[in-house]
Structures are given as structure tokens and as C-alpha cells.
Coordinates of C-alpha atoms (C1' of nucleotides) in Angstrom, one line a residue:
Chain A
X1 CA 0.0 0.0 0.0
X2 CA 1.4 3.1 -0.9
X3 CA 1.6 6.0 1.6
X4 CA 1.6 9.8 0.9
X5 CA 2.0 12.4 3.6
X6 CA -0.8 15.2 3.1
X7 CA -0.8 18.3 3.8
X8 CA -4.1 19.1 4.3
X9 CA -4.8 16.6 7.3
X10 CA -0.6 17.0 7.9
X11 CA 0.1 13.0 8.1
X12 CA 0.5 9.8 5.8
X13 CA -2.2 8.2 4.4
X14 CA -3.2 5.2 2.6
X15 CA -3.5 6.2 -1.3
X16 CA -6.8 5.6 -2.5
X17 CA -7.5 7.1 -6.0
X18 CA -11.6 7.8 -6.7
X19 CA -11.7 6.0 -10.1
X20 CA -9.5 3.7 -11.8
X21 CA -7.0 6.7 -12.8
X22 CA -5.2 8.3 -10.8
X23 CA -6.2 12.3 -11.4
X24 CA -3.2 14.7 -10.6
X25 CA -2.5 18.1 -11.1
X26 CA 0.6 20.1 -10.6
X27 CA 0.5 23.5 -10.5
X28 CA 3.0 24.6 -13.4
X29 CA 5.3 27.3 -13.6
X30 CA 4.6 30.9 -15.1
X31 CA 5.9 31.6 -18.4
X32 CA 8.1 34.7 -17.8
X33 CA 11.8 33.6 -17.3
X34 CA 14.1 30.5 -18.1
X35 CA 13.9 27.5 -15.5
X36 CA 15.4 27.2 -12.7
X37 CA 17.3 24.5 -10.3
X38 CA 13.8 25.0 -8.0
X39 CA 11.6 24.2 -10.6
X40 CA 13.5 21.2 -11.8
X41 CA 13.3 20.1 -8.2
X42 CA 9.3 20.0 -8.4
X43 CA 9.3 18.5 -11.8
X44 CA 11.8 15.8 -11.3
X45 CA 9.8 15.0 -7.6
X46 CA 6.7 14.7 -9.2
X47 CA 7.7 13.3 -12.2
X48 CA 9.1 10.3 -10.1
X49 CA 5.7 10.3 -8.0
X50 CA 4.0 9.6 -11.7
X51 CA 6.4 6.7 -13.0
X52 CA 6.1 5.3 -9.4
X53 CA 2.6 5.1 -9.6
X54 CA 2.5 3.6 -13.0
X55 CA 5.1 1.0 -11.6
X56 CA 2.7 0.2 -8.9
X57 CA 0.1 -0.6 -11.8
X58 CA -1.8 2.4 -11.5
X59 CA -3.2 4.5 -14.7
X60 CA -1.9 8.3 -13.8
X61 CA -3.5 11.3 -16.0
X62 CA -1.1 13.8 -14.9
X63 CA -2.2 17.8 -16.0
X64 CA 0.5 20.5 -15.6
X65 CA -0.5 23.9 -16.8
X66 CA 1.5 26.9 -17.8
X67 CA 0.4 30.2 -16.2
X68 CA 0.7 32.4 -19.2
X69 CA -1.5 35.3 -18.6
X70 CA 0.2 37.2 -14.7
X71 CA 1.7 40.7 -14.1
X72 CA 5.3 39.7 -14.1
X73 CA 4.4 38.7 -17.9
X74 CA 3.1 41.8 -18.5
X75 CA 6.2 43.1 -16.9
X76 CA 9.0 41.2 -18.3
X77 CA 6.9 42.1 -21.7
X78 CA 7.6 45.8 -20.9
X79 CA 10.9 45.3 -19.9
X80 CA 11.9 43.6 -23.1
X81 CA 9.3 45.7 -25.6
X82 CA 7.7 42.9 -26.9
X83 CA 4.3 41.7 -27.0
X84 CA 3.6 39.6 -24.1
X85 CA 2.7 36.4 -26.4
X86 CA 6.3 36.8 -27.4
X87 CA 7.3 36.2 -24.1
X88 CA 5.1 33.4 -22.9
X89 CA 6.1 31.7 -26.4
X90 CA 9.8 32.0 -25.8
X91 CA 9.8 30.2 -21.9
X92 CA 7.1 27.7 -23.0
X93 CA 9.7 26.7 -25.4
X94 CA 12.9 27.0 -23.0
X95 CA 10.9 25.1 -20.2
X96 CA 10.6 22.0 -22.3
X97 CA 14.0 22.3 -23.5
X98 CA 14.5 22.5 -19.8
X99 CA 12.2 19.5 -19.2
X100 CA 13.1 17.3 -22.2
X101 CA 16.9 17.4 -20.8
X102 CA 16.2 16.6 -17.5
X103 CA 14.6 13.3 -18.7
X104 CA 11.4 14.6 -17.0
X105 CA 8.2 13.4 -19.0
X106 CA 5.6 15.3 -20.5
X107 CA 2.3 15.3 -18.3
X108 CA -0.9 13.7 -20.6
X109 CA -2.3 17.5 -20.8
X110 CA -0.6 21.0 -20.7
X111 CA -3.5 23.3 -21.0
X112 CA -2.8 27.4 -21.1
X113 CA -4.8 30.0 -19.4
X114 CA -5.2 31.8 -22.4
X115 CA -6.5 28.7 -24.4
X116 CA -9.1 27.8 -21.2
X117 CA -10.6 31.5 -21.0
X118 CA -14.3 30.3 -21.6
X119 CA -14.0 27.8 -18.5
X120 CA -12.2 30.4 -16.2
X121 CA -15.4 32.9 -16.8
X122 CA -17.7 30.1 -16.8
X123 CA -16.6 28.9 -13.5
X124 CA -16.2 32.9 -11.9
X125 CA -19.9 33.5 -13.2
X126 CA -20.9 30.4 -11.3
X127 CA -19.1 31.4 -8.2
X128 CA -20.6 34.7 -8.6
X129 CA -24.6 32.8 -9.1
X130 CA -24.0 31.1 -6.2
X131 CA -23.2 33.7 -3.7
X132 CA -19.4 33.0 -3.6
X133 CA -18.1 35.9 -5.0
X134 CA -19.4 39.7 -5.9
X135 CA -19.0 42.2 -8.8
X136 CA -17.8 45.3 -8.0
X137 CA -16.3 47.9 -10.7
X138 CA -15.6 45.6 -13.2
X139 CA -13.8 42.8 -10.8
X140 CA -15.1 39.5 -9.5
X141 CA -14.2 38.7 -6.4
X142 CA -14.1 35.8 -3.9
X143 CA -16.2 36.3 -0.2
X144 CA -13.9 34.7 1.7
X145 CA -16.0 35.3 4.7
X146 CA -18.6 32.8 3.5
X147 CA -16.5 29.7 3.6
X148 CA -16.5 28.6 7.3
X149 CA -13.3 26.4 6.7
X150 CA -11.4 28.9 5.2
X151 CA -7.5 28.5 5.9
X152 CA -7.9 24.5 6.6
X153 CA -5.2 23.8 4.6
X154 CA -2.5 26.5 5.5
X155 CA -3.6 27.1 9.3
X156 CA -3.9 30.4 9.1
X157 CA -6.5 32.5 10.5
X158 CA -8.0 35.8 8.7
X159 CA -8.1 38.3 11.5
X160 CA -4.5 37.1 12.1
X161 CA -3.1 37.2 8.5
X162 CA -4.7 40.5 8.0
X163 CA -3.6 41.9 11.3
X164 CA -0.2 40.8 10.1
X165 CA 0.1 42.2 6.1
X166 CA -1.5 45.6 7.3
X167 CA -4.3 46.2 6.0
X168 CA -5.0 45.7 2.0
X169 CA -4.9 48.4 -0.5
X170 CA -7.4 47.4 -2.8
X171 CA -10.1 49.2 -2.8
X172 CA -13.8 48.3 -4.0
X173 CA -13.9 44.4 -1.7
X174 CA -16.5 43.9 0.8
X175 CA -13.8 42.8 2.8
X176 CA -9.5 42.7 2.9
X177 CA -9.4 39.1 2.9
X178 CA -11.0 38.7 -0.1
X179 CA -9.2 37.7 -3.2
X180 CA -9.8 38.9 -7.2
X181 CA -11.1 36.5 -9.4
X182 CA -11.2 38.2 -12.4
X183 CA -9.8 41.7 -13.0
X184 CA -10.7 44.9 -14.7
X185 CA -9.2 45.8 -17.3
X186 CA -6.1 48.2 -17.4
X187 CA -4.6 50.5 -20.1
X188 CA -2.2 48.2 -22.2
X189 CA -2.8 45.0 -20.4
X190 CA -3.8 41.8 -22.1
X191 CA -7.9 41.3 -21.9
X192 CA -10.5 39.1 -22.7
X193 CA -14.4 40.3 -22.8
X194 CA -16.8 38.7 -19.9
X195 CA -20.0 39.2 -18.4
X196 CA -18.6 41.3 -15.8
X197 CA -16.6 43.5 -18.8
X198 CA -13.1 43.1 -19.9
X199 CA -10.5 42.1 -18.4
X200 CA -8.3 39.1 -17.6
X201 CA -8.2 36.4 -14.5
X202 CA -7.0 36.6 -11.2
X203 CA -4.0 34.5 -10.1
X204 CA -5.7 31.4 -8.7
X205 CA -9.2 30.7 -10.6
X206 CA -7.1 29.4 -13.8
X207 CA -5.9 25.7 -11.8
X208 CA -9.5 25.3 -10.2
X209 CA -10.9 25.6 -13.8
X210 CA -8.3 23.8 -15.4
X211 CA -8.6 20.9 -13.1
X212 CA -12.1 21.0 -13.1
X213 CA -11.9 21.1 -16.8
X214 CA -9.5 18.1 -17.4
X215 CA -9.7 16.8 -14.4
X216 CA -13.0 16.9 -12.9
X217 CA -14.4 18.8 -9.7
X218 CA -12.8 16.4 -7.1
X219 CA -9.3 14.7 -7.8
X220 CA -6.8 12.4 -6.3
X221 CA -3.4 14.2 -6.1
X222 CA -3.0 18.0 -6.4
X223 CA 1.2 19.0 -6.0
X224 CA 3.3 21.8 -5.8
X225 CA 5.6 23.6 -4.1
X226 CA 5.7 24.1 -0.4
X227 CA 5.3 27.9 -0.7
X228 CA 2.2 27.9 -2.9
X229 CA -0.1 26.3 0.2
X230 CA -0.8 30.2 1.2
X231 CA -2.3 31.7 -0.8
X232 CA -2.4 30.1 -4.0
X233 CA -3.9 26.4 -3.2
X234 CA -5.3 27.6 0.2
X235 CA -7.8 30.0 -2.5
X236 CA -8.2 27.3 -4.9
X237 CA -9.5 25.2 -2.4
X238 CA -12.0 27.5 -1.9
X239 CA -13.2 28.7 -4.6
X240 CA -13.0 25.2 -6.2
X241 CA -14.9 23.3 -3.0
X242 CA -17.7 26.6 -3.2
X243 CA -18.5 26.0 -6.9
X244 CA -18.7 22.3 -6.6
X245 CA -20.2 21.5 -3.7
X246 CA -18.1 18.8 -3.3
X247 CA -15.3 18.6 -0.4
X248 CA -12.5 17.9 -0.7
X249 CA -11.4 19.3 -4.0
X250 CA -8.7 17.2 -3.9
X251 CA -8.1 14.0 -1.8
X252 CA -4.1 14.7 -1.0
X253 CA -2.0 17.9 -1.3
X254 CA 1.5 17.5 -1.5
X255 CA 4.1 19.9 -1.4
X256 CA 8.0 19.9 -2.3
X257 CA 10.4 21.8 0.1
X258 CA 12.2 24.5 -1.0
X259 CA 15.9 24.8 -2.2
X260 CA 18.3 26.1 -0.2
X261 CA 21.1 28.0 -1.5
X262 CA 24.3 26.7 -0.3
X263 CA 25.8 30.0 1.8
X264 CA 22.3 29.4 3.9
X265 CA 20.4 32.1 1.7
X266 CA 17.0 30.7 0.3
X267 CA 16.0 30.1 -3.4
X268 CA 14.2 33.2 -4.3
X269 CA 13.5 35.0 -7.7
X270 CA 13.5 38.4 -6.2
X271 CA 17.0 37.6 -4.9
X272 CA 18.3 37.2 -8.6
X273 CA 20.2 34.0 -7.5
X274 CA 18.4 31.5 -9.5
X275 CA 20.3 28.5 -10.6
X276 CA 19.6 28.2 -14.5
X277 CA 18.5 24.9 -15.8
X278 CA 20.0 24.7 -18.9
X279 CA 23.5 26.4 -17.7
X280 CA 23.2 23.4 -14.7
X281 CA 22.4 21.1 -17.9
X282 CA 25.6 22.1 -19.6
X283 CA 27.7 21.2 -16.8
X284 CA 25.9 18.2 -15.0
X285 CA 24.1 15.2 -16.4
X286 CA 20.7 15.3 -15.8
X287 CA 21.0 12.0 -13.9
X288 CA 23.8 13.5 -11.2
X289 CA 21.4 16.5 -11.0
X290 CA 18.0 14.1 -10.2
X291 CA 20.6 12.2 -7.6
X292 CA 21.7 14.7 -6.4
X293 CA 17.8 15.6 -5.7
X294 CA 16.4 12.4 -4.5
X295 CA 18.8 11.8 -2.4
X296 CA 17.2 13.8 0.2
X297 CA 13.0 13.1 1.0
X298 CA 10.7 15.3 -1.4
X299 CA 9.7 17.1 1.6
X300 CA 13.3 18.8 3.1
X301 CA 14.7 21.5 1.9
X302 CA 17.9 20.4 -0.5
X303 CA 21.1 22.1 -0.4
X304 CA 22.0 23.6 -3.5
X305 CA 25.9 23.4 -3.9
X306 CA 27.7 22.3 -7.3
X307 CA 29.9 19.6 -4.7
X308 CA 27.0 18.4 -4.1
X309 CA 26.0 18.0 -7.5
X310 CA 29.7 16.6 -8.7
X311 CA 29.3 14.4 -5.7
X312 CA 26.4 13.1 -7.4
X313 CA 28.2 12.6 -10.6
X314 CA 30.8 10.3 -9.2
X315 CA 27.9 8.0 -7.5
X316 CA 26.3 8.0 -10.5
X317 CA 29.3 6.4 -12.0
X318 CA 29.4 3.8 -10.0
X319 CA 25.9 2.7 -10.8
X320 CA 26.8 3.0 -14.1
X321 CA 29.7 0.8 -13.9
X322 CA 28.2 -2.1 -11.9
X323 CA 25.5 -2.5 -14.6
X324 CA 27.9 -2.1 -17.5
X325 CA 30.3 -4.8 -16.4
X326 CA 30.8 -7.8 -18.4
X327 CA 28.7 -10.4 -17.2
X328 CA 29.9 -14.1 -16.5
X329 CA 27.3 -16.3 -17.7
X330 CA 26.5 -18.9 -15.3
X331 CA 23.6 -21.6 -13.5
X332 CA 24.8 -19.7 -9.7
X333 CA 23.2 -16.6 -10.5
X334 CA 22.4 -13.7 -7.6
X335 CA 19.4 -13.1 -6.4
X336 CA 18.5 -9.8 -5.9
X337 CA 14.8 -9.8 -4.8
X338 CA 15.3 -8.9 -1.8
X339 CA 16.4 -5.0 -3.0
X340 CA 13.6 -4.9 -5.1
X341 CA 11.4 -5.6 -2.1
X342 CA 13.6 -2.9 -0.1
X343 CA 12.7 -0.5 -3.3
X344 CA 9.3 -0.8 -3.1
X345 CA 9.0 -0.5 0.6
X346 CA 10.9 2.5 0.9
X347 CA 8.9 4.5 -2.2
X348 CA 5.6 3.1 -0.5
X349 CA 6.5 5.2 2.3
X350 CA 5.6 8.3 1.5
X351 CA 8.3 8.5 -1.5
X352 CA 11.0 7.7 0.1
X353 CA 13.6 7.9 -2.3
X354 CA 17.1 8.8 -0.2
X355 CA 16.0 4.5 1.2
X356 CA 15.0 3.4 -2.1
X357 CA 18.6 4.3 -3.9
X358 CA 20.4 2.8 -0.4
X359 CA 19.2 0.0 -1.3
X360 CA 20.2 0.2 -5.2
X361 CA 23.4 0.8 -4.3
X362 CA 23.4 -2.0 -1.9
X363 CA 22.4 -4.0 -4.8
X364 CA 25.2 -2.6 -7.2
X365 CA 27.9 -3.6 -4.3
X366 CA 26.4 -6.9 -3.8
X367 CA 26.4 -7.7 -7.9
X368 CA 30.4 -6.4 -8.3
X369 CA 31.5 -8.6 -5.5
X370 CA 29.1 -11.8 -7.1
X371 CA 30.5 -11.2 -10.5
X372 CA 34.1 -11.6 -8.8
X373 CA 32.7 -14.6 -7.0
X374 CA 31.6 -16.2 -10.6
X375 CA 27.6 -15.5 -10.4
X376 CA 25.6 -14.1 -13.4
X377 CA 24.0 -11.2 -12.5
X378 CA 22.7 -10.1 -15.6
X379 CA 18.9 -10.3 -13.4
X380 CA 20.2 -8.6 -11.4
X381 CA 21.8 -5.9 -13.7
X382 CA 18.0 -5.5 -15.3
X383 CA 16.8 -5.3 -11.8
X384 CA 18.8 -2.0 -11.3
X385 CA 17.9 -0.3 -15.1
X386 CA 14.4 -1.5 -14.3
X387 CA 14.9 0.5 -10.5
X388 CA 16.7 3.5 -12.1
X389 CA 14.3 3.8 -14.8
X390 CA 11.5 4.3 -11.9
X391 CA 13.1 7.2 -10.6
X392 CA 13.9 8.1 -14.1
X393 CA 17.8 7.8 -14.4
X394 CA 18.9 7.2 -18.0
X395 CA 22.0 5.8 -16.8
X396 CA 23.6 7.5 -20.1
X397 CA 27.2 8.3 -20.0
X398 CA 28.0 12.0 -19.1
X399 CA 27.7 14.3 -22.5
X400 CA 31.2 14.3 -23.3
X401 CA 33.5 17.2 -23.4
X402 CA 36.0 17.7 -26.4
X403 CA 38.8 18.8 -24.9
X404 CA 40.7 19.2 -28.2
X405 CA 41.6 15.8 -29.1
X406 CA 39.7 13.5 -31.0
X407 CA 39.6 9.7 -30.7
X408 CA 42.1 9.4 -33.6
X409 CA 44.6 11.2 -31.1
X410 CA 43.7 9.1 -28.0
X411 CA 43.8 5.6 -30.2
X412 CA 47.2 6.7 -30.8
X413 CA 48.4 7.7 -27.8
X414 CA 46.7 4.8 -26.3
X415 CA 49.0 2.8 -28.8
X416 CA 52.1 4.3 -28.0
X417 CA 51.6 3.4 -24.6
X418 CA 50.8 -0.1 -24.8
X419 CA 53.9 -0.4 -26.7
X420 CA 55.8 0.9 -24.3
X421 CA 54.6 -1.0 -21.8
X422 CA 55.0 -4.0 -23.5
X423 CA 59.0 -2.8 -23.5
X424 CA 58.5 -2.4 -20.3
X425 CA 59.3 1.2 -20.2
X426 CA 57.2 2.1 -17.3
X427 CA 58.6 5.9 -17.9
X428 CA 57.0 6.2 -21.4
X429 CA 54.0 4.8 -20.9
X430 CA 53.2 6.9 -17.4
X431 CA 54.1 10.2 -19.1
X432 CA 51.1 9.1 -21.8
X433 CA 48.8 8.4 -19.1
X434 CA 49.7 11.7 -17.7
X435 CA 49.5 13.6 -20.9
X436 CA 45.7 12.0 -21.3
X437 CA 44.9 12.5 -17.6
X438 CA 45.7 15.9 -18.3
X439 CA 43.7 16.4 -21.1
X440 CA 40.7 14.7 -19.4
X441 CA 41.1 11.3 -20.6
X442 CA 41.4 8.5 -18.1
X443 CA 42.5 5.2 -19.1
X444 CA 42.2 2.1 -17.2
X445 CA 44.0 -1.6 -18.5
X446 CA 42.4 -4.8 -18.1
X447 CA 44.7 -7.7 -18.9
X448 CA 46.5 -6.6 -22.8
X449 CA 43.0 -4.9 -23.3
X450 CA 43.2 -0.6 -22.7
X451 CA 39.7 1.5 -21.8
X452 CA 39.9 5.0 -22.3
X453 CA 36.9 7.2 -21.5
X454 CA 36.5 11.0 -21.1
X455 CA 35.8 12.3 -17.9
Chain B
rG1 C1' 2.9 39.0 16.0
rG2 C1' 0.5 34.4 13.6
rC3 C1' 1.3 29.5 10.9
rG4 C1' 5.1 25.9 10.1
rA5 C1' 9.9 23.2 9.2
rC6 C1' 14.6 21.8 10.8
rG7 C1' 19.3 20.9 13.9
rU8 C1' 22.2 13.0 13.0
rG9 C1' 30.0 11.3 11.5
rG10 C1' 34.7 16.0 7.5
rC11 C1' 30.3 17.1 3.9
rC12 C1' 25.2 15.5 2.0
rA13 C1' 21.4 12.5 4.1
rA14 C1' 17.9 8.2 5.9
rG15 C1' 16.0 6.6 10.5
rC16 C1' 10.6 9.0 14.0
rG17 C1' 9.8 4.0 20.8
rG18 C1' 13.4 -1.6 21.3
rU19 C1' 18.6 -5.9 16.7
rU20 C1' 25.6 -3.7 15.5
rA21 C1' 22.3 4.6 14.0
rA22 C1' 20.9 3.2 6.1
rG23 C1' 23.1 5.1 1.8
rG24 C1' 26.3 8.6 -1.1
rC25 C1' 30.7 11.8 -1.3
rG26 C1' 35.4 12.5 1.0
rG27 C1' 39.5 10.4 4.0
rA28 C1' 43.0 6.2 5.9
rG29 C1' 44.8 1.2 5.3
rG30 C1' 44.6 -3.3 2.4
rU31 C1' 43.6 -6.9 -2.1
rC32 C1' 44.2 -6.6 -7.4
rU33 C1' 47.9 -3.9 -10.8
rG34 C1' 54.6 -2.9 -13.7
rC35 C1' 52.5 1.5 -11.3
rA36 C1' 47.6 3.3 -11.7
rA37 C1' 42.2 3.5 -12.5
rA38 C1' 37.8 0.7 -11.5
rA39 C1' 36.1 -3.0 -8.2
rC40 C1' 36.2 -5.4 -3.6
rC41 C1' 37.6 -5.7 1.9
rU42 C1' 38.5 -3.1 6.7
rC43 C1' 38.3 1.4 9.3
rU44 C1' 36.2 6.6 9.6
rA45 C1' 29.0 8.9 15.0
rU46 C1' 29.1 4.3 22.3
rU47 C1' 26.3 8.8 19.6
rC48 C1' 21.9 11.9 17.3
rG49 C1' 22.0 21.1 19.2
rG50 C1' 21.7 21.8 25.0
rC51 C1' 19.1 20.8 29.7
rG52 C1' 15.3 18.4 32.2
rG53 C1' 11.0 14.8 32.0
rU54 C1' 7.8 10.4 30.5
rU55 C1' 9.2 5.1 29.8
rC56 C1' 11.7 -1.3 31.5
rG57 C1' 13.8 1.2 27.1
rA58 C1' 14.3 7.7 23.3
rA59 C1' 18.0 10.2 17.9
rU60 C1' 12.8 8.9 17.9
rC61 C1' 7.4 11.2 22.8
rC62 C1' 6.7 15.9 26.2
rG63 C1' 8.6 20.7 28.2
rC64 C1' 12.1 24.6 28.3
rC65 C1' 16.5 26.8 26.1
rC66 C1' 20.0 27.8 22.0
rG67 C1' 20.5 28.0 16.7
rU68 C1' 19.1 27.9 11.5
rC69 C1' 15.1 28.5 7.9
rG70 C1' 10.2 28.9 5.2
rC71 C1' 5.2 31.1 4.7
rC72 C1' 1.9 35.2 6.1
rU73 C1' 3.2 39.9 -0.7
rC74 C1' 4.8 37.4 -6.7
rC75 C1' 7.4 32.5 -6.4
rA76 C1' 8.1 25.2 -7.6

RNA sequence: GGCGACGUGGCCAAGCGGUUAAGGCGGAGGUCUGCAAAACCUCUAUUCGGCGGUUCGAAUCCGCCCGUCGCCUCCA
């Protein structure tokens, strides 16, 4: 039985989808900038959730939507002199580049607040029919007043929030607390017409439609980061759970933690110290980078160093290796269900990840030293891709750098050397392992047989 | 002020009432090797921020203290 901590009643419970698919939605990013590290975390999390899920025989429609109608849009727009499609175009592109090369995969439906606009007004108008929310010059907006449980997700209390942030400056709402659902248009903002005039949606109606639209009005799984419980999924509760009827919107909530930068500062975009995907891409694999990730639980905050991530690397490596080995075919052959059985356990529990790779590695000890000892493990070799592959490792080989010479030159230096060695000048053929070492080339000798492979 | 998270070996990080406190990186020694690399073996926390308490028994529960951090405003 697989377990999943939630964050709305704050402990594990069993996982129980409604139907016989599994309906998830993670709330996706905002088209205005490249990716970053944080935003990889979240993918690569709950991109592991979905091909766990599906390894536990469960069918998973997964919906990830791309914000693509917000102020810092309209901003970065501004900032650049463009029209704002031109932006939203450009980082819908660079976050599936993003995506594609961290070996995260596509959710079954990507819808677009701009392409959902006649659900987003549908559902406001039937939050405003219903007594949920109010016109008032030209905006719609939620009465946060009238649902009792109100802040049963985030804790938080209204007098105390408000007491807290101020006062609000908006003018024209029955009351601070309440949030906009739809906004009156402004001079040279994007707008769509609706019955309540033009204008364009507030932050947090677009995933309550979406879901509902794609979804349905009550799901299974609804993710995101840790820092989107208040206000963001803390109003789409409501205004979802209002329009419906129907509680709860969503069975379990689960949240990533945040990244922490590695001086101690944390991962913010007003900060300016966002870790680029595809620069990160350029010099880590994607698989050191997802290590490097689930090797803590989905819910701690990650510490964002490059050792870390090098660190990473080098484990990968040996993975790499133990499953790459030649195999000795034989009847004594190892059996390595036991891991698998450790696997499973450990992602049952809640997604533990940081136990599920202990025990891979485990495994990849226990096959090296079997091999030595004459077993086949070529089971257990399909065991591990079979376990990677659930936490989405490729197990490729690191993209290679050129570091200026080409195989030709290595081949030939690799040559030379065994010629020398075979003279027996140990001199020689150490100053051509040095002159390849330095160059990035490590070589490693097997018997009469040479390796060479770039680092 | 309100809501919440966390402090485990040199670093990262599991464990959340009871066998020898996972795993990774790093380090030391050894086997193998002409020497290396890789791999394997051994070692690297009698101890889990501090002080009290509950319990037959606590890193794990409770209280206090110290220290980090997040949210309450846009953020995965």
C-alpha cells in the first residue's frame, strides 16, 4: 500500500485514488523567465511520483499547466518591448527544453490560461450565481467570509493574516481578505471580454478551472511547491470546494520543500540568484542532478551546492559501472529480490527515495562482488535499469566534453603506450597516461585490453 | 505577532519508541595492478544542538532553552 503524507490533514495516508485513474495536477510554472534549479526540483519530484505510480500498476493522467497570462508577464513584456505572447512563447519553449533534458516526462495534458478562458469565466460566473463571489467595478471577487473552513489547509486565521500584512490596499472588496477573481481591465494589459466586462483572470481561478476542466471537480493528487499552500492552493480550495459542492477538491495535497542555497540564503527569484536549468544542464548530467535531488526526501529542503552535485556525478558512476560490467554467464546466478522488495518498501512510504537508492546501491555492491565470485547477474543488472528507470535515471554516460583531441589522437596515444609498456618502459607509458589525464582522458587496463573514457 | 519546518559522522542525508544509527561523497589502510584506474575488503557517530521529564527502554514522545530556515506579498 502506498503512503503519501498530506498536507491538508498534515500526516501519511493510505493512497486511495476515486476511479481507476489516478487524477493529478501540478501547479506549473509561469511563463516569464528561463527555469530554474527549483523548478526542476518540483518537476523531477513529481515526475518520479507519476512513474512510481505507474510501476505500482496504477493509470496516472497527470495535467500541468503553464500560467501564461500574470503581471510579471506583462512586466518582463515591458521590460523587453515585446508583446507579451512573445514572451510566454519564448519560456514555454525554453521550459521544455529544460524538461526534455532533464529526462522529465511530458504530463498527458498541458492546458494554457489563455486557451481555457471560456472555462475560467464560466466557473467565476458560477461562483458569482451562487453567492461565492461579488461584482464590484468591473472585478469579481471571492467572499472569503462565507467559507467557514477557510484556511484549513495553510492554518492560518483571517483576523490574524490581515492583522499581520497591514491592511489591504485594494479598494472596492466587501472585505481585505477577499481575493480577485477576475480583473478589470487596465490600459495596455492583455484582456478578454466577460459578463462582468473586460478584463483578464486573477491568479488562482485558472488551476481550479483547469482541473475541473480536465480533471473533474474532485481529484486524487494536487502537487506543488511548499510555498504555494498560502495563498495560492489555500484560495483554490475555496473557490474550487464553493462551486462544486463537493469537499475535498482534492483527496491529497502534496508539497515539495524549497531549495536552499548553499551560503544558507533561500531560493528566491527576487534575490536574482536562481540557478539556471540549462547552464546546470551544460555542466551536469541530468542524472547526477536528479541524484543529487532524490537523495534527500521530497519534503526537506535540498542544499544547493555544485559539490553536491559533482558528488552526485561520481555516484552516478558507479551505478553506471556495476551495470555495465561484463557479465559471466552462469547456472549460480544472484538473487536480488530482496532490493527490489527494499525498493518498493521504501517508495511506498511516503516517496521515500534517499532509502529506495540505499538500497540500489546496496544492490550494485552486492552484484560487483558476485561477479568476482563467478555469479551471473545479468537479473540482477536488469533489476537496477528496471529500478533507475522508476526514478527516471537514464543511466547515459555523461555528455562528453572535447577537450581538443579526438579519438584518432587518443587511439594513438593509447598505442604508444601499450607499446611501451610491453617494453617495459614504465617511464614512457606513465608520461602518456599523464598527458591523457591531463587532457581529461582516463585510461584504465584490463589484462593486454586498454579502456579509455572521457571524464 | 500568527502558521510551520529543521538541527544526526569531515560534507550531504535516511531513520521517528526496542537488533551492531541506512546510503552517497570525501579520507585512511589493504587486495588486485609494472605503477595506476575501476572494483572489492577493513576502518572513519558508544552517539543523534543543549538541559530536564515520560518510559523497563528515546536520535525517535513531552517541556524549556539555544541555533538555522520557510510562509503570512509574486514564487516550484
Amino acid at each position: 500500500m502506498i503512503q503519501l503524507y498530506n498536507s491538508l490533514t498534515r500526516s501519511k495516508e493510505d493512497f486511495v485514488p476515486l476511479g481507476d485513474e489516478v487524477k493529478m495536477y501540478v501547479c506549473g510554472v509561469t511563463v516569464y523567465d528561463d527555469s530554474h534549479l527549483g523548478h526542476a526540483l518540483s518537476s523531477i519530484i513529481f515526475d518520479v511520483l507519476t512513474r512510481y505510480l505507474e510501476y505500482r500498476d496504477f493509470k496516472v493522467r497527470k495535467v500541468q499547466n503553464f500560467t501564461d497570462v500574470d503581471d510579471k508577464i506583462i512586466n518582463r513584456a515591458a521590460a523587453d518591448d515585446v508583446p507579451w505572447e512573445e514572451i510566454t512563447e519564448r519560456y514555454i519553449e525554453s521550459f521544455y527544453e529544460s524538461i526534455d533534458g532533464l529526462n522529465v516526462r511530458r504530463a498527458n495534458v498541458e492546458p494554457r490560461v489563455t486557451e481555457d478562458m471560456p472555462e475560467i469565466i464560466a466557473l467565476i460566473q458560477r461562483l458569482v450565481d451562487g453567492g461565492s463571489a461579488y461584482e464590484m467595478n468591473g472585478s469579481v471577487y471571492y467572499r472569503v467570509r462565507n467559507k467557514p473552513d477557510y484556511g484549513k489547509l495553510s492554518g492560518q486565521n483571517i483576523d490574524e493574516m490581515l492583522g499581520a500584512s497591514g491592511g489591504d490596499v485594494e479598494s472596492g472588496k466587501e472585505d481585505p481578505a477577499d481575493f480577485a477573481l477576475w480583473k478589470a481591465v487596465k490600459p495596455d494589459e492583455p484582456k478578454w471580454d466577460s459578463p462582468f466586462g473586460p478584463g483578464r483572470p486573477g491568479w488562482h481561478i485558472e488551476c481550479s478551472a483547469m482541473a475541473f476542466k480536465h480533471l473533474g471537480e474532485q481529484i486524487d493528487i494536487h502537487c506543488g511547491g511548499l510555498d504555494l499552500i498560502f495563498p495560492h492552493h489555500e484560495n483554490e480550495i475555496a473557490q474550487s470546494e464553493s462551486a462544486s459542492g463537493r469537499t475535498p477538491f482534492s483527496s491529497v495535497w502534496m508539497h515539495n520543500g524549497m531549495l536552499r542555497i548553499a551560503n544558507g540564503q533561500e531560493m528566491s527569484k527576487s534575490l536574482g540568484n536562481a540557478f539556471n536549468v540549462k547552464a546546470a544542464l551544460e555542466e551536469f548530467s541530468s542524472d547526477s542532478i536528479r541524484l543529487w535531488i532524490l537523495q534527500s526526501h521530497y519534503r526537506t529542503n535540498p542544499l544547493l551546492d555544485k559539490e553536491l552535485i559533482g558528488a552526485a556525478e561520481r555516484s552516478m558512476r558507479r551505478i553506471r559501472s556495476a551495470v555495465e560490467a561484463e557479465n559471466v554467464e552462469s547456472d549460480d546466478s544472484l538473487d536480488a529480490s530482496a532490493y527490489k522488495r527494499r525498493f518498493v518498501e521504501a517508495m511506498d512510504d511516503d516517496l521515500n527515495t534517499p532509502q529506495a537508492l540505499a538500497a540500489i546501491f546496496d544492490l550494485c555492491r552486492k552484484m560487483n562482488r558476485a561477479r568476482t565470485d563467478g555469479k551471473d547477474v545479468s537479473g540482477a543488472a536488469e533489476l537496477v535499469r528496471e529500478l533507475t528507470g522508476v526514478l527516471g535515471f537514464t543511466l547515459e554516460a555523461p555528455p562528453q566534453k572535447n577537450e581538443g583531441l579526438s579519438d584518432d589522437d587518443i587511439n594513438a596515444l593509447v598505442a604508444q603506450r601499450k607499446e611501451a609498456r610491453a617494453d617495459k618502459r614504465w617511464g614512457d607509458a606513465d608520461a602518456v597516461r599523464d598527458q591523457l589525464d591531463a587532457a581529461g582522458i582516463s585510461i584504465s587496463d584490463a589484462g593486454d585490453e586498454t579502456t579509455w573514457s572521457r571524464d
